[in-house]
């Protein structure tokens, strides 16, 4: 068993794709025409970090209720965690690309971390796990 996709509700597909692919470095796995349950057109958009098993389904908000969830999918908490091998390089690359960090980098028992906002306004942890001796 594994989790394949997690949905992130966004205002629009193309800015979300640009953020996750061009800014964060995810891969665009799929961008296909699809239909809502009642037959209206939509897109099926999946992005994944390189080599990752779990990906994100970027879903355009459909209706007032979903629009209200954009940027608040987990009630203002950090709900997504992006682990990188080189924290400092990733932080500098992301900051120079205009990613909004809401906390500066800091060391924790579990590694280095800084909180950033995605294109929709959801909070993410950028993480570097502590080195483990082999």
Tab-separated table of C-alpha atoms in Angstrom:
chain	number	residue	atom	x	y	z
A	1	UNK	CA	0.000	0.000	0.000
A	2	UNK	CA	1.178	3.550	-0.695
A	3	UNK	CA	-0.168	7.057	-1.028
A	4	UNK	CA	0.060	7.991	-4.702
A	5	UNK	CA	-1.385	11.519	-4.825
A	6	UNK	CA	-2.391	14.324	-2.485
A	7	UNK	CA	-4.661	17.051	-3.830
A	8	UNK	CA	-3.679	20.700	-3.605
A	9	UNK	CA	-6.566	23.009	-4.485
A	10	UNK	CA	-5.340	25.984	-6.528
A	11	UNK	CA	-6.859	29.046	-8.188
A	12	UNK	CA	-5.621	28.102	-11.664
A	13	UNK	CA	-3.597	25.333	-13.274
A	14	UNK	CA	-0.862	27.184	-15.160
A	15	UNK	CA	0.490	29.357	-12.302
A	16	UNK	CA	0.476	26.274	-10.064
A	17	UNK	CA	2.363	24.214	-12.642
A	18	UNK	CA	4.888	27.034	-13.079
A	19	UNK	CA	5.461	27.228	-9.318
A	20	UNK	CA	5.873	23.515	-8.684
A	21	UNK	CA	7.836	22.745	-11.866
A	22	UNK	CA	9.849	25.896	-12.603
A	23	UNK	CA	10.399	27.128	-9.041
A	24	UNK	CA	10.467	23.994	-6.887
A	25	UNK	CA	11.862	21.646	-9.543
A	26	UNK	CA	9.063	19.079	-9.590
A	27	UNK	CA	8.365	17.122	-12.756
A	28	UNK	CA	5.109	17.541	-14.675
A	29	UNK	CA	3.926	13.952	-14.889
A	30	UNK	CA	0.530	14.545	-16.474
A	31	UNK	CA	-1.586	17.396	-17.796
A	32	UNK	CA	-4.619	15.888	-19.492
A	33	UNK	CA	-8.123	17.098	-20.318
A	34	UNK	CA	-10.750	15.621	-18.048
A	35	UNK	CA	-14.348	16.198	-16.954
A	36	UNK	CA	-15.974	17.040	-13.645
A	37	UNK	CA	-18.549	14.617	-12.253
A	38	UNK	CA	-21.269	16.670	-13.945
A	39	UNK	CA	-19.488	16.805	-17.322
A	40	UNK	CA	-17.744	20.196	-17.286
A	41	UNK	CA	-14.177	20.401	-18.617
A	42	UNK	CA	-11.230	20.383	-16.238
A	43	UNK	CA	-7.626	19.165	-16.327
A	44	UNK	CA	-5.914	16.279	-14.556
A	45	UNK	CA	-2.567	17.772	-13.506
A	46	UNK	CA	-0.001	15.710	-11.581
A	47	UNK	CA	3.431	16.909	-10.441
A	48	UNK	CA	6.051	14.978	-8.460
A	49	UNK	CA	9.469	15.723	-7.070
A	50	UNK	CA	12.100	13.881	-9.132
A	51	UNK	CA	12.237	10.233	-8.073
A	52	UNK	CA	9.367	10.587	-5.575
A	53	UNK	CA	6.589	8.082	-5.165
A	54	UNK	CA	3.940	10.469	-3.902
A	55	UNK	CA	2.828	13.324	-6.123
A	56	UNK	CA	0.463	16.256	-6.059
A	57	UNK	CA	-2.793	16.492	-7.974
A	58	UNK	CA	-3.206	20.194	-8.748
A	59	UNK	CA	-6.962	20.736	-8.745
A	60	UNK	CA	-8.499	24.045	-9.802
A	61	UNK	CA	-11.061	25.206	-7.257
A	62	UNK	CA	-14.597	24.529	-8.437
A	63	UNK	CA	-17.174	26.578	-6.602
A	64	UNK	CA	-17.260	28.748	-3.513
A	65	UNK	CA	-16.474	25.996	-0.998
A	66	UNK	CA	-13.347	24.853	-2.821
A	67	UNK	CA	-12.253	28.441	-3.485
A	68	UNK	CA	-12.364	28.979	0.266
A	69	UNK	CA	-9.897	26.123	0.747
A	70	UNK	CA	-7.232	27.594	-1.565
A	71	UNK	CA	-4.245	28.364	0.628
A	72	UNK	CA	-5.930	27.008	3.728
A	73	UNK	CA	-6.040	23.282	3.095
A	74	UNK	CA	-4.830	22.417	6.587
A	75	UNK	CA	-6.304	25.333	8.557
A	76	UNK	CA	-3.134	27.437	8.557
A	77	UNK	CA	-0.795	24.697	9.767
A	78	UNK	CA	2.221	23.376	7.914
A	79	UNK	CA	0.689	20.543	5.964
A	80	UNK	CA	3.341	19.676	3.382
A	81	UNK	CA	6.976	18.720	3.848
A	82	UNK	CA	9.648	18.976	1.157
A	83	UNK	CA	12.884	17.217	2.116
A	84	UNK	CA	16.023	18.149	0.183
A	85	UNK	CA	19.587	16.874	0.194
A	86	UNK	CA	21.218	20.332	0.134
A	87	UNK	CA	19.136	22.632	2.317
A	88	UNK	CA	21.209	25.792	1.806
A	89	UNK	CA	21.266	25.475	-1.991
A	90	UNK	CA	17.524	24.780	-2.138
A	91	UNK	CA	16.746	27.673	0.217
A	92	UNK	CA	18.855	30.142	-1.783
A	93	UNK	CA	17.452	28.956	-5.126
A	94	UNK	CA	13.872	29.187	-3.890
A	95	UNK	CA	14.338	32.569	-2.187
A	96	UNK	CA	15.967	34.014	-5.307
A	97	UNK	CA	13.003	32.721	-7.354
A	98	UNK	CA	10.648	34.727	-5.154
A	99	UNK	CA	9.325	31.992	-2.858
A	100	UNK	CA	7.931	33.586	0.303
A	101	UNK	CA	9.556	32.168	3.428
A	102	UNK	CA	7.576	32.922	6.581
A	103	UNK	CA	10.325	31.736	8.935
A	104	UNK	CA	14.101	31.948	8.572
A	105	UNK	CA	16.095	28.704	8.450
A	106	UNK	CA	16.690	27.169	11.856
A	107	UNK	CA	18.135	24.000	13.311
A	108	UNK	CA	15.858	21.530	15.064
A	109	UNK	CA	16.458	18.056	16.511
A	110	UNK	CA	15.024	16.633	13.286
A	111	UNK	CA	17.219	18.781	10.980
A	112	UNK	CA	17.215	22.207	9.294
A	113	UNK	CA	13.860	23.752	8.491
A	114	UNK	CA	12.264	26.889	7.072
A	115	UNK	CA	8.555	27.429	6.424
A	116	UNK	CA	7.483	28.703	2.999
A	117	UNK	CA	4.232	29.356	1.154
A	118	UNK	CA	3.274	27.660	-2.082
A	119	UNK	CA	1.526	29.418	-4.978
A	120	UNK	CA	-1.844	28.932	-3.263
A	121	UNK	CA	-0.649	30.134	0.154
A	122	UNK	CA	-0.343	26.731	1.872
A	123	UNK	CA	2.463	26.369	4.422
A	124	UNK	CA	5.295	23.942	3.692
A	125	UNK	CA	8.408	22.920	5.612
A	126	UNK	CA	11.607	22.916	3.595
A	127	UNK	CA	13.604	20.248	5.438
A	128	UNK	CA	17.057	18.783	5.604
A	129	UNK	CA	17.194	15.737	7.822
A	130	UNK	CA	20.146	15.435	10.203
A	131	UNK	CA	23.046	13.339	8.984
A	132	UNK	CA	22.965	9.776	10.236
A	133	UNK	CA	26.192	7.854	10.749
A	134	UNK	CA	26.217	4.635	8.780
